[in-house]
């Protein structure tokens, strides 16, 4: 089972590696071909032996003394590259004092010790990020990291036994690489409102995508609109350009005929370009709101229906709409 930060290892507390970067450090940029920002002879002077994925034998010509992080590759892997900001490297590692060569901490080099390192200098020491970035899965990488790019917190140094002027040596096996998590889809953020009787029920998944359940009753014969979440943003005026997420369902068949959520991005249109009931339902609402609208045929596609969407001339349709913006 992979560990996520902060974490506690049996030899020393290494939660100190997380969120302790100097305040003025920034995430190193990766070019398209991912050229590491750290290199140098000091890391090449660290002798490392043993198979990838097992605890290494490490000999350090101490004391090390570097002005900025130096990095070298002891074993070159051919897997995915840690090349994208916010990617996560799943690693086994050992940490040493550059002043004495002593081991400070280590993972257990088994499944229980596998540890997730987000490649983000706002969460980790900038020197750790410089060591891991541009590595490939299957690689063993050595980083020699100066005080300026390691611990900003004196308590963290003391806890690990690292002097204020001491380098640290980081030997890391990159077991696998996770890409950045997909950004959350935009969603209505208004205040939840009580459900109104007679409407289909709406439940939201973790991303905010609605699931609509049609009641076992006849649909209304007139346009019905209810606010599910009340936003406090700008008001939609007549014939406005709007940005929305929506689901459209046929009350008669229970089938979804259109939805922006499935496309992974909101839709933009003018309220003067949609069917009458959709226009009426949107205009006057506030950004941040989620609404449900039930449109009888006269407010939707009329007697002609919409054969391409599977909507007959007598079918009532339902929209659940997250109103995200204007313009």
PDB file of C-alpha atoms in Angstrom:
ATOM      1  CA  UNK A   1       0.000   0.000   0.000  1.00  0.00           C
ATOM      2  CA  UNK A   2       1.485   3.330  -1.071  1.00  0.00           C
ATOM      3  CA  UNK A   3       1.978   5.961   1.618  1.00  0.00           C
ATOM      4  CA  UNK A   4       1.117   9.583   1.080  1.00  0.00           C
ATOM      5  CA  UNK A   5       2.713  12.463   2.972  1.00  0.00           C
ATOM      6  CA  UNK A   6       3.074  13.199   5.787  1.00  0.00           C
ATOM      7  CA  UNK A   7       4.489   9.835   6.823  1.00  0.00           C
ATOM      8  CA  UNK A   8       6.494   8.246   9.613  1.00  0.00           C
ATOM      9  CA  UNK A   9       9.301   5.799   8.924  1.00  0.00           C
ATOM     10  CA  UNK A  10      10.795   3.372  11.422  1.00  0.00           C
ATOM     11  CA  UNK A  11      14.183   5.078  11.171  1.00  0.00           C
ATOM     12  CA  UNK A  12      13.656   8.776  11.770  1.00  0.00           C
ATOM     13  CA  UNK A  13      10.770  11.080  11.052  1.00  0.00           C
ATOM     14  CA  UNK A  14      10.735  12.119   7.419  1.00  0.00           C
ATOM     15  CA  UNK A  15       7.541  14.118   7.410  1.00  0.00           C
ATOM     16  CA  UNK A  16      10.147  16.876   7.697  1.00  0.00           C
ATOM     17  CA  UNK A  17      10.799  16.459   3.992  1.00  0.00           C
ATOM     18  CA  UNK A  18       7.289  17.731   3.294  1.00  0.00           C
ATOM     19  CA  UNK A  19       6.330  21.401   3.394  1.00  0.00           C
ATOM     20  CA  UNK A  20       9.708  22.535   4.748  1.00  0.00           C
ATOM     21  CA  UNK A  21      11.239  24.130   1.674  1.00  0.00           C
ATOM     22  CA  UNK A  22      12.717  27.611   2.065  1.00  0.00           C
ATOM     23  CA  UNK A  23      10.032  30.256   1.682  1.00  0.00           C
ATOM     24  CA  UNK A  24      11.548  31.780  -1.461  1.00  0.00           C
ATOM     25  CA  UNK A  25      11.962  28.488  -3.347  1.00  0.00           C
ATOM     26  CA  UNK A  26       9.917  27.760  -6.453  1.00  0.00           C
ATOM     27  CA  UNK A  27       9.165  24.646  -8.451  1.00  0.00           C
ATOM     28  CA  UNK A  28      11.837  24.142 -11.064  1.00  0.00           C
ATOM     29  CA  UNK A  29      10.436  24.378 -14.585  1.00  0.00           C
ATOM     30  CA  UNK A  30      10.578  21.319 -16.835  1.00  0.00           C
ATOM     31  CA  UNK A  31      11.133  21.887 -20.523  1.00  0.00           C
ATOM     32  CA  UNK A  32       9.295  19.753 -23.064  1.00  0.00           C
ATOM     33  CA  UNK A  33      12.228  17.339 -23.270  1.00  0.00           C
ATOM     34  CA  UNK A  34      12.691  17.587 -19.498  1.00  0.00           C
ATOM     35  CA  UNK A  35      16.270  18.633 -18.935  1.00  0.00           C
ATOM     36  CA  UNK A  36      17.118  18.303 -15.214  1.00  0.00           C
ATOM     37  CA  UNK A  37      17.923  21.582 -13.495  1.00  0.00           C
ATOM     38  CA  UNK A  38      20.507  19.918 -11.222  1.00  0.00           C
ATOM     39  CA  UNK A  39      23.750  18.193 -12.211  1.00  0.00           C
ATOM     40  CA  UNK A  40      27.332  18.042 -10.988  1.00  0.00           C
ATOM     41  CA  UNK A  41      30.296  16.031  -9.866  1.00  0.00           C
ATOM     42  CA  UNK A  42      29.469  15.911  -6.146  1.00  0.00           C
ATOM     43  CA  UNK A  43      26.648  13.410  -6.638  1.00  0.00           C
ATOM     44  CA  UNK A  44      28.836  11.328  -8.918  1.00  0.00           C
ATOM     45  CA  UNK A  45      31.253  11.050  -5.985  1.00  0.00           C
ATOM     46  CA  UNK A  46      28.633   9.120  -4.006  1.00  0.00           C
ATOM     47  CA  UNK A  47      29.182   5.403  -4.556  1.00  0.00           C
ATOM     48  CA  UNK A  48      25.972   3.432  -4.788  1.00  0.00           C
ATOM     49  CA  UNK A  49      25.626  -0.306  -5.371  1.00  0.00           C
ATOM     50  CA  UNK A  50      22.879  -2.898  -5.217  1.00  0.00           C
ATOM     51  CA  UNK A  51      19.879  -3.775  -7.362  1.00  0.00           C
ATOM     52  CA  UNK A  52      17.141  -1.304  -8.159  1.00  0.00           C
ATOM     53  CA  UNK A  53      14.254  -1.564  -5.709  1.00  0.00           C
ATOM     54  CA  UNK A  54      16.428  -2.970  -2.924  1.00  0.00           C
ATOM     55  CA  UNK A  55      18.168  -1.012  -0.223  1.00  0.00           C
ATOM     56  CA  UNK A  56      21.416   0.328  -1.681  1.00  0.00           C
ATOM     57  CA  UNK A  57      24.913   0.196  -0.307  1.00  0.00           C
ATOM     58  CA  UNK A  58      26.044   3.821  -0.183  1.00  0.00           C
ATOM     59  CA  UNK A  59      29.498   5.278   0.450  1.00  0.00           C
ATOM     60  CA  UNK A  60      29.892   9.042   0.716  1.00  0.00           C
ATOM     61  CA  UNK A  61      33.157  10.937   0.438  1.00  0.00           C
ATOM     62  CA  UNK A  62      32.188  13.251   3.264  1.00  0.00           C
ATOM     63  CA  UNK A  63      31.917  16.050   4.057  1.00  0.00           C
ATOM     64  CA  UNK A  64      30.148  17.179   0.909  1.00  0.00           C
ATOM     65  CA  UNK A  65      29.933  20.889   0.188  1.00  0.00           C
ATOM     66  CA  UNK A  66      27.734  22.098  -2.664  1.00  0.00           C
ATOM     67  CA  UNK A  67      26.224  25.505  -3.370  1.00  0.00           C
ATOM     68  CA  UNK A  68      23.168  24.082  -5.106  1.00  0.00           C
ATOM     69  CA  UNK A  69      21.640  20.656  -5.611  1.00  0.00           C
ATOM     70  CA  UNK A  70      23.704  18.278  -7.735  1.00  0.00           C
ATOM     71  CA  UNK A  71      22.132  15.184  -9.237  1.00  0.00           C
ATOM     72  CA  UNK A  72      23.302  12.093 -11.084  1.00  0.00           C
ATOM     73  CA  UNK A  73      21.718   8.847 -12.261  1.00  0.00           C
ATOM     74  CA  UNK A  74      23.134   5.627 -10.820  1.00  0.00           C
ATOM     75  CA  UNK A  75      20.703   3.318 -12.647  1.00  0.00           C
ATOM     76  CA  UNK A  76      18.887   4.509 -15.785  1.00  0.00           C
ATOM     77  CA  UNK A  77      15.284   3.353 -16.114  1.00  0.00           C
ATOM     78  CA  UNK A  78      13.147   3.384 -19.230  1.00  0.00           C
ATOM     79  CA  UNK A  79       9.687   3.971 -17.774  1.00  0.00           C
ATOM     80  CA  UNK A  80       7.509   7.065 -17.582  1.00  0.00           C
ATOM     81  CA  UNK A  81       9.238  10.386 -16.984  1.00  0.00           C
ATOM     82  CA  UNK A  82       8.662  12.632 -13.984  1.00  0.00           C
ATOM     83  CA  UNK A  83       8.343  15.543 -16.371  1.00  0.00           C
ATOM     84  CA  UNK A  84       5.129  17.362 -15.537  1.00  0.00           C
ATOM     85  CA  UNK A  85       4.553  19.776 -12.719  1.00  0.00           C
ATOM     86  CA  UNK A  86       2.306  18.139 -10.102  1.00  0.00           C
ATOM     87  CA  UNK A  87       3.154  14.616 -11.256  1.00  0.00           C
ATOM     88  CA  UNK A  88       3.756  12.153  -8.434  1.00  0.00           C
ATOM     89  CA  UNK A  89       6.781   9.876  -8.166  1.00  0.00           C
ATOM     90  CA  UNK A  90       6.235   6.682  -6.170  1.00  0.00           C
ATOM     91  CA  UNK A  91       9.584   5.930  -4.596  1.00  0.00           C
ATOM     92  CA  UNK A  92      11.777   4.062  -2.154  1.00  0.00           C
ATOM     93  CA  UNK A  93      14.605   6.178  -0.734  1.00  0.00           C
ATOM     94  CA  UNK A  94      17.454   6.486   1.727  1.00  0.00           C
ATOM     95  CA  UNK A  95      18.612   9.765   3.284  1.00  0.00           C
ATOM     96  CA  UNK A  96      22.150  10.475   4.541  1.00  0.00           C
ATOM     97  CA  UNK A  97      24.133  13.232   6.181  1.00  0.00           C
ATOM     98  CA  UNK A  98      26.571  14.863   3.783  1.00  0.00           C
ATOM     99  CA  UNK A  99      28.671  15.871   6.802  1.00  0.00           C
ATOM    100  CA  UNK A 100      29.191  12.409   8.314  1.00  0.00           C
ATOM    101  CA  UNK A 101      27.927   9.924   5.696  1.00  0.00           C
ATOM    102  CA  UNK A 102      25.577   8.480   8.323  1.00  0.00           C
ATOM    103  CA  UNK A 103      22.163   7.206   7.319  1.00  0.00           C
ATOM    104  CA  UNK A 104      19.389   9.449   8.618  1.00  0.00           C
ATOM    105  CA  UNK A 105      16.325   7.596   7.413  1.00  0.00           C
ATOM    106  CA  UNK A 106      15.146   5.032   4.905  1.00  0.00           C
ATOM    107  CA  UNK A 107      12.027   3.420   3.553  1.00  0.00           C
ATOM    108  CA  UNK A 108      11.572  -0.315   3.994  1.00  0.00           C
ATOM    109  CA  UNK A 109      12.026  -1.155   0.304  1.00  0.00           C
ATOM    110  CA  UNK A 110       8.887  -3.236   0.181  1.00  0.00           C
ATOM    111  CA  UNK A 111       5.267  -2.520  -0.721  1.00  0.00           C
ATOM    112  CA  UNK A 112       4.588  -1.007   2.685  1.00  0.00           C
ATOM    113  CA  UNK A 113       7.433   1.477   2.224  1.00  0.00           C
ATOM    114  CA  UNK A 114       6.407   2.786  -1.186  1.00  0.00           C
ATOM    115  CA  UNK A 115       6.008   6.536  -0.747  1.00  0.00           C
ATOM    116  CA  UNK A 116       4.351   9.145  -2.946  1.00  0.00           C
ATOM    117  CA  UNK A 117       6.338  12.337  -3.612  1.00  0.00           C
ATOM    118  CA  UNK A 118       4.377  15.038  -5.473  1.00  0.00           C
ATOM    119  CA  UNK A 119       6.886  16.931  -7.612  1.00  0.00           C
ATOM    120  CA  UNK A 120       6.038  20.275  -6.083  1.00  0.00           C
ATOM    121  CA  UNK A 121       8.529  22.449  -4.233  1.00  0.00           C
ATOM    122  CA  UNK A 122       5.720  24.052  -2.267  1.00  0.00           C
ATOM    123  CA  UNK A 123       5.187  20.657  -0.610  1.00  0.00           C
ATOM    124  CA  UNK A 124       8.728  19.267  -0.632  1.00  0.00           C
ATOM    125  CA  UNK A 125      12.255  20.496  -0.253  1.00  0.00           C
ATOM    126  CA  UNK A 126      13.312  22.153  -3.483  1.00  0.00           C
ATOM    127  CA  UNK A 127      16.422  19.951  -3.570  1.00  0.00           C
ATOM    128  CA  UNK A 128      14.281  16.805  -3.408  1.00  0.00           C
ATOM    129  CA  UNK A 129      12.232  18.097  -6.341  1.00  0.00           C
ATOM    130  CA  UNK A 130      15.386  18.900  -8.341  1.00  0.00           C
ATOM    131  CA  UNK A 131      16.659  15.370  -7.699  1.00  0.00           C
ATOM    132  CA  UNK A 132      13.460  13.602  -8.747  1.00  0.00           C
ATOM    133  CA  UNK A 133      12.365  15.771 -11.677  1.00  0.00           C
ATOM    134  CA  UNK A 134      13.052  14.332 -15.150  1.00  0.00           C
ATOM    135  CA  UNK A 135      13.816  10.894 -13.695  1.00  0.00           C
ATOM    136  CA  UNK A 136      12.266   7.863 -15.342  1.00  0.00           C
ATOM    137  CA  UNK A 137      10.555   4.970 -13.627  1.00  0.00           C
ATOM    138  CA  UNK A 138      13.131   2.268 -13.023  1.00  0.00           C
ATOM    139  CA  UNK A 139      15.859   4.806 -12.251  1.00  0.00           C
ATOM    140  CA  UNK A 140      17.997   5.183  -9.134  1.00  0.00           C
ATOM    141  CA  UNK A 141      19.007   8.805  -8.689  1.00  0.00           C
ATOM    142  CA  UNK A 142      21.456  10.467  -6.292  1.00  0.00           C
ATOM    143  CA  UNK A 143      21.078  14.038  -5.095  1.00  0.00           C
ATOM    144  CA  UNK A 144      23.471  16.070  -2.938  1.00  0.00           C
ATOM    145  CA  UNK A 145      21.451  18.929  -1.477  1.00  0.00           C
ATOM    146  CA  UNK A 146      22.820  22.045   0.277  1.00  0.00           C
ATOM    147  CA  UNK A 147      21.189  23.607   3.367  1.00  0.00           C
ATOM    148  CA  UNK A 148      19.736  26.424   1.273  1.00  0.00           C
ATOM    149  CA  UNK A 149      17.652  23.919  -0.691  1.00  0.00           C
ATOM    150  CA  UNK A 150      16.724  21.637   2.158  1.00  0.00           C
ATOM    151  CA  UNK A 151      15.307  22.329   5.613  1.00  0.00           C
ATOM    152  CA  UNK A 152      14.038  25.795   6.479  1.00  0.00           C
ATOM    153  CA  UNK A 153      12.878  24.524   9.863  1.00  0.00           C
ATOM    154  CA  UNK A 154      15.590  24.156  12.537  1.00  0.00           C
ATOM    155  CA  UNK A 155      13.382  21.688  14.417  1.00  0.00           C
ATOM    156  CA  UNK A 156      13.284  19.401  11.379  1.00  0.00           C
ATOM    157  CA  UNK A 157      17.088  19.469  11.135  1.00  0.00           C
ATOM    158  CA  UNK A 158      17.458  18.696  14.819  1.00  0.00           C
ATOM    159  CA  UNK A 159      14.936  15.872  14.614  1.00  0.00           C
ATOM    160  CA  UNK A 160      16.906  14.215  11.810  1.00  0.00           C
ATOM    161  CA  UNK A 161      20.313  15.066  13.218  1.00  0.00           C
ATOM    162  CA  UNK A 162      21.319  17.422  10.398  1.00  0.00           C
ATOM    163  CA  UNK A 163      23.561  20.375  11.238  1.00  0.00           C
ATOM    164  CA  UNK A 164      22.647  23.879  10.098  1.00  0.00           C
ATOM    165  CA  UNK A 165      25.504  23.869   7.571  1.00  0.00           C
ATOM    166  CA  UNK A 166      25.220  20.228   6.518  1.00  0.00           C
ATOM    167  CA  UNK A 167      24.322  18.905   3.087  1.00  0.00           C
ATOM    168  CA  UNK A 168      21.986  15.942   2.810  1.00  0.00           C
ATOM    169  CA  UNK A 169      22.400  13.074   0.355  1.00  0.00           C
ATOM    170  CA  UNK A 170      19.242  11.595  -1.123  1.00  0.00           C
ATOM    171  CA  UNK A 171      19.297   8.233  -2.922  1.00  0.00           C
ATOM    172  CA  UNK A 172      15.941   7.487  -4.518  1.00  0.00           C
ATOM    173  CA  UNK A 173      14.533   4.614  -6.578  1.00  0.00           C
ATOM    174  CA  UNK A 174      11.669   5.825  -8.791  1.00  0.00           C
ATOM    175  CA  UNK A 175       9.334   2.833  -8.835  1.00  0.00           C
ATOM    176  CA  UNK A 176       6.502   4.374 -10.851  1.00  0.00           C
ATOM    177  CA  UNK A 177       5.122   7.727 -11.952  1.00  0.00           C
ATOM    178  CA  UNK A 178       1.545   8.986 -11.662  1.00  0.00           C
ATOM    179  CA  UNK A 179       0.446  11.828 -13.943  1.00  0.00           C
ATOM    180  CA  UNK A 180      -1.116  14.930 -12.422  1.00  0.00           C
ATOM    181  CA  UNK A 181      -4.665  14.446 -11.262  1.00  0.00           C
ATOM    182  CA  UNK A 182      -7.231  15.730 -13.716  1.00  0.00           C
ATOM    183  CA  UNK A 183      -8.422  19.172 -12.735  1.00  0.00           C
ATOM    184  CA  UNK A 184     -11.797  19.245 -11.058  1.00  0.00           C
ATOM    185  CA  UNK A 185     -14.638  20.082 -13.377  1.00  0.00           C
ATOM    186  CA  UNK A 186     -16.303  23.427 -12.653  1.00  0.00           C
ATOM    187  CA  UNK A 187     -19.609  23.197 -10.827  1.00  0.00           C
ATOM    188  CA  UNK A 188     -22.258  25.367  -9.232  1.00  0.00           C
ATOM    189  CA  UNK A 189     -21.187  26.497  -5.770  1.00  0.00           C
ATOM    190  CA  UNK A 190     -24.384  28.109  -4.509  1.00  0.00           C
ATOM    191  CA  UNK A 191     -26.205  27.298  -1.281  1.00  0.00           C
ATOM    192  CA  UNK A 192     -28.256  24.102  -1.325  1.00  0.00           C
ATOM    193  CA  UNK A 193     -32.012  24.674  -1.446  1.00  0.00           C
ATOM    194  CA  UNK A 194     -34.830  22.412  -0.192  1.00  0.00           C
ATOM    195  CA  UNK A 195     -36.165  19.999  -2.812  1.00  0.00           C
ATOM    196  CA  UNK A 196     -39.555  20.902  -4.264  1.00  0.00           C
ATOM    197  CA  UNK A 197     -42.354  18.366  -4.583  1.00  0.00           C
ATOM    198  CA  UNK A 198     -43.159  16.914  -7.971  1.00  0.00           C
ATOM    199  CA  UNK A 199     -39.729  17.425  -9.536  1.00  0.00           C
ATOM    200  CA  UNK A 200     -37.329  14.669 -10.547  1.00  0.00           C
ATOM    201  CA  UNK A 201     -34.737  13.961  -7.852  1.00  0.00           C
ATOM    202  CA  UNK A 202     -31.144  15.004  -8.436  1.00  0.00           C
ATOM    203  CA  UNK A 203     -28.056  13.486  -6.836  1.00  0.00           C
ATOM    204  CA  UNK A 204     -24.511  14.677  -7.485  1.00  0.00           C
ATOM    205  CA  UNK A 205     -21.415  12.524  -7.761  1.00  0.00           C
ATOM    206  CA  UNK A 206     -18.055  13.600  -6.332  1.00  0.00           C
ATOM    207  CA  UNK A 207     -17.338  15.752  -9.404  1.00  0.00           C
ATOM    208  CA  UNK A 208     -20.728  17.460  -9.245  1.00  0.00           C
ATOM    209  CA  UNK A 209     -22.204  15.563 -12.192  1.00  0.00           C
ATOM    210  CA  UNK A 210     -25.967  15.169 -11.702  1.00  0.00           C
ATOM    211  CA  UNK A 211     -27.911  11.923 -11.818  1.00  0.00           C
ATOM    212  CA  UNK A 212     -31.598  12.536 -12.511  1.00  0.00           C
ATOM    213  CA  UNK A 213     -34.353  10.166 -11.411  1.00  0.00           C
ATOM    214  CA  UNK A 214     -37.766  10.701 -13.007  1.00  0.00           C
ATOM    215  CA  UNK A 215     -40.741  10.204 -10.642  1.00  0.00           C
ATOM    216  CA  UNK A 216     -43.435   7.647 -11.430  1.00  0.00           C
ATOM    217  CA  UNK A 217     -45.995  10.355 -12.174  1.00  0.00           C
ATOM    218  CA  UNK A 218     -47.249  12.251 -15.192  1.00  0.00           C
ATOM    219  CA  UNK A 219     -45.108  15.252 -16.128  1.00  0.00           C
ATOM    220  CA  UNK A 220     -46.402  18.789 -15.601  1.00  0.00           C
ATOM    221  CA  UNK A 221     -48.189  20.432 -18.501  1.00  0.00           C
ATOM    222  CA  UNK A 222     -46.553  23.812 -17.960  1.00  0.00           C
ATOM    223  CA  UNK A 223     -42.938  24.932 -17.545  1.00  0.00           C
ATOM    224  CA  UNK A 224     -41.676  24.240 -14.027  1.00  0.00           C
ATOM    225  CA  UNK A 225     -38.365  25.593 -12.677  1.00  0.00           C
ATOM    226  CA  UNK A 226     -36.762  25.074  -9.267  1.00  0.00           C
ATOM    227  CA  UNK A 227     -33.470  26.274  -7.805  1.00  0.00           C
ATOM    228  CA  UNK A 228     -31.345  23.455  -6.364  1.00  0.00           C
ATOM    229  CA  UNK A 229     -28.389  25.667  -5.397  1.00  0.00           C
ATOM    230  CA  UNK A 230     -28.755  29.406  -4.987  1.00  0.00           C
ATOM    231  CA  UNK A 231     -25.774  31.350  -6.289  1.00  0.00           C
ATOM    232  CA  UNK A 232     -24.910  34.961  -5.523  1.00  0.00           C
ATOM    233  CA  UNK A 233     -23.159  35.982  -8.729  1.00  0.00           C
ATOM    234  CA  UNK A 234     -24.279  38.172 -11.594  1.00  0.00           C
ATOM    235  CA  UNK A 235     -27.825  37.863 -12.884  1.00  0.00           C
ATOM    236  CA  UNK A 236     -28.436  36.465 -16.365  1.00  0.00           C
ATOM    237  CA  UNK A 237     -30.131  39.122 -18.436  1.00  0.00           C
ATOM    238  CA  UNK A 238     -32.204  38.545 -21.559  1.00  0.00           C
ATOM    239  CA  UNK A 239     -30.265  37.109 -24.500  1.00  0.00           C
ATOM    240  CA  UNK A 240     -27.040  36.752 -22.504  1.00  0.00           C
ATOM    241  CA  UNK A 241     -24.048  34.579 -23.349  1.00  0.00           C
ATOM    242  CA  UNK A 242     -23.786  31.990 -20.587  1.00  0.00           C
ATOM    243  CA  UNK A 243     -21.325  29.300 -19.522  1.00  0.00           C
ATOM    244  CA  UNK A 244     -23.062  26.234 -18.110  1.00  0.00           C
ATOM    245  CA  UNK A 245     -22.794  22.552 -17.353  1.00  0.00           C
ATOM    246  CA  UNK A 246     -26.030  20.718 -18.042  1.00  0.00           C
ATOM    247  CA  UNK A 247     -27.768  17.372 -18.394  1.00  0.00           C
ATOM    248  CA  UNK A 248     -30.815  16.982 -20.626  1.00  0.00           C
ATOM    249  CA  UNK A 249     -33.113  13.993 -20.013  1.00  0.00           C
ATOM    250  CA  UNK A 250     -36.302  12.813 -21.709  1.00  0.00           C
ATOM    251  CA  UNK A 251     -38.998  12.442 -18.994  1.00  0.00           C
ATOM    252  CA  UNK A 252     -40.910   9.936 -21.160  1.00  0.00           C
ATOM    253  CA  UNK A 253     -38.022   7.552 -21.850  1.00  0.00           C
ATOM    254  CA  UNK A 254     -35.683   8.336 -18.949  1.00  0.00           C
ATOM    255  CA  UNK A 255     -32.828   8.646 -21.466  1.00  0.00           C
ATOM    256  CA  UNK A 256     -30.193  11.383 -21.429  1.00  0.00           C
ATOM    257  CA  UNK A 257     -30.245  13.072 -24.836  1.00  0.00           C
ATOM    258  CA  UNK A 258     -27.429  15.574 -24.254  1.00  0.00           C
ATOM    259  CA  UNK A 259     -24.975  16.619 -21.527  1.00  0.00           C
ATOM    260  CA  UNK A 260     -21.889  18.776 -21.277  1.00  0.00           C
ATOM    261  CA  UNK A 261     -20.488  16.697 -18.387  1.00  0.00           C
ATOM    262  CA  UNK A 262     -19.863  13.760 -20.733  1.00  0.00           C
ATOM    263  CA  UNK A 263     -17.765  16.042 -22.942  1.00  0.00           C
ATOM    264  CA  UNK A 264     -15.628  17.088 -19.979  1.00  0.00           C
ATOM    265  CA  UNK A 265     -16.090  20.825 -20.481  1.00  0.00           C
ATOM    266  CA  UNK A 266     -18.851  23.405 -19.982  1.00  0.00           C
ATOM    267  CA  UNK A 267     -20.877  24.764 -22.892  1.00  0.00           C
ATOM    268  CA  UNK A 268     -21.229  28.406 -23.929  1.00  0.00           C
ATOM    269  CA  UNK A 269     -24.262  29.719 -25.792  1.00  0.00           C
ATOM    270  CA  UNK A 270     -26.668  32.650 -25.951  1.00  0.00           C
ATOM    271  CA  UNK A 271     -29.965  32.263 -24.162  1.00  0.00           C
ATOM    272  CA  UNK A 272     -31.693  33.595 -27.267  1.00  0.00           C
ATOM    273  CA  UNK A 273     -30.539  30.536 -29.214  1.00  0.00           C
ATOM    274  CA  UNK A 274     -32.118  27.762 -27.130  1.00  0.00           C
ATOM    275  CA  UNK A 275     -35.636  26.347 -26.857  1.00  0.00           C
ATOM    276  CA  UNK A 276     -38.141  28.696 -25.155  1.00  0.00           C
ATOM    277  CA  UNK A 277     -38.369  26.907 -21.801  1.00  0.00           C
ATOM    278  CA  UNK A 278     -34.591  26.689 -21.452  1.00  0.00           C
ATOM    279  CA  UNK A 279     -34.301  30.416 -22.155  1.00  0.00           C
ATOM    280  CA  UNK A 280     -36.985  31.272 -19.601  1.00  0.00           C
ATOM    281  CA  UNK A 281     -35.458  28.975 -16.991  1.00  0.00           C
ATOM    282  CA  UNK A 282     -32.001  30.577 -17.271  1.00  0.00           C
ATOM    283  CA  UNK A 283     -32.808  34.269 -17.553  1.00  0.00           C
ATOM    284  CA  UNK A 284     -33.112  35.946 -14.162  1.00  0.00           C
ATOM    285  CA  UNK A 285     -30.979  33.311 -12.422  1.00  0.00           C
ATOM    286  CA  UNK A 286     -27.642  34.074 -10.755  1.00  0.00           C
ATOM    287  CA  UNK A 287     -24.209  32.708 -11.532  1.00  0.00           C
ATOM    288  CA  UNK A 288     -23.326  29.949  -9.065  1.00  0.00           C
ATOM    289  CA  UNK A 289     -26.863  28.561  -9.105  1.00  0.00           C
ATOM    290  CA  UNK A 290     -27.977  25.094 -10.123  1.00  0.00           C
ATOM    291  CA  UNK A 291     -31.498  24.806 -11.461  1.00  0.00           C
ATOM    292  CA  UNK A 292     -33.833  22.083 -12.675  1.00  0.00           C
ATOM    293  CA  UNK A 293     -36.309  22.868 -15.430  1.00  0.00           C
ATOM    294  CA  UNK A 294     -39.142  20.644 -16.680  1.00  0.00           C
ATOM    295  CA  UNK A 295     -40.225  21.595 -20.200  1.00  0.00           C
ATOM    296  CA  UNK A 296     -43.479  20.358 -21.748  1.00  0.00           C
ATOM    297  CA  UNK A 297     -43.369  19.997 -25.553  1.00  0.00           C
ATOM    298  CA  UNK A 298     -44.641  23.551 -26.082  1.00  0.00           C
ATOM    299  CA  UNK A 299     -41.599  24.888 -24.189  1.00  0.00           C
ATOM    300  CA  UNK A 300     -39.183  22.478 -25.853  1.00  0.00           C
ATOM    301  CA  UNK A 301     -39.170  21.098 -29.388  1.00  0.00           C
ATOM    302  CA  UNK A 302     -42.899  21.329 -30.012  1.00  0.00           C
ATOM    303  CA  UNK A 303     -44.988  18.855 -31.994  1.00  0.00           C
ATOM    304  CA  UNK A 304     -42.087  18.156 -34.348  1.00  0.00           C
ATOM    305  CA  UNK A 305     -39.869  16.913 -31.550  1.00  0.00           C
ATOM    306  CA  UNK A 306     -36.198  16.296 -32.243  1.00  0.00           C
ATOM    307  CA  UNK A 307     -35.668  12.922 -33.865  1.00  0.00           C
ATOM    308  CA  UNK A 308     -31.888  13.233 -33.744  1.00  0.00           C
ATOM    309  CA  UNK A 309     -32.055  13.471 -29.951  1.00  0.00           C
ATOM    310  CA  UNK A 310     -34.749  10.818 -29.619  1.00  0.00           C
ATOM    311  CA  UNK A 311     -37.386  13.365 -28.502  1.00  0.00           C
ATOM    312  CA  UNK A 312     -40.933  12.849 -29.745  1.00  0.00           C
ATOM    313  CA  UNK A 313     -43.543  15.530 -30.286  1.00  0.00           C
ATOM    314  CA  UNK A 314     -45.309  14.666 -27.005  1.00  0.00           C
ATOM    315  CA  UNK A 315     -42.201  14.180 -24.869  1.00  0.00           C
ATOM    316  CA  UNK A 316     -41.454  16.342 -21.839  1.00  0.00           C
ATOM    317  CA  UNK A 317     -37.765  17.083 -21.251  1.00  0.00           C
ATOM    318  CA  UNK A 318     -35.779  17.912 -18.125  1.00  0.00           C
ATOM    319  CA  UNK A 319     -32.646  20.008 -17.747  1.00  0.00           C
ATOM    320  CA  UNK A 320     -30.368  20.251 -14.707  1.00  0.00           C
ATOM    321  CA  UNK A 321     -28.071  23.230 -15.233  1.00  0.00           C
ATOM    322  CA  UNK A 322     -25.043  24.536 -13.330  1.00  0.00           C
ATOM    323  CA  UNK A 323     -24.703  28.249 -14.157  1.00  0.00           C
ATOM    324  CA  UNK A 324     -20.970  28.961 -14.177  1.00  0.00           C
ATOM    325  CA  UNK A 325     -20.578  32.340 -15.811  1.00  0.00           C
ATOM    326  CA  UNK A 326     -21.738  35.034 -18.186  1.00  0.00           C
ATOM    327  CA  UNK A 327     -19.986  36.020 -21.388  1.00  0.00           C
TER     328      UNK A 327
END
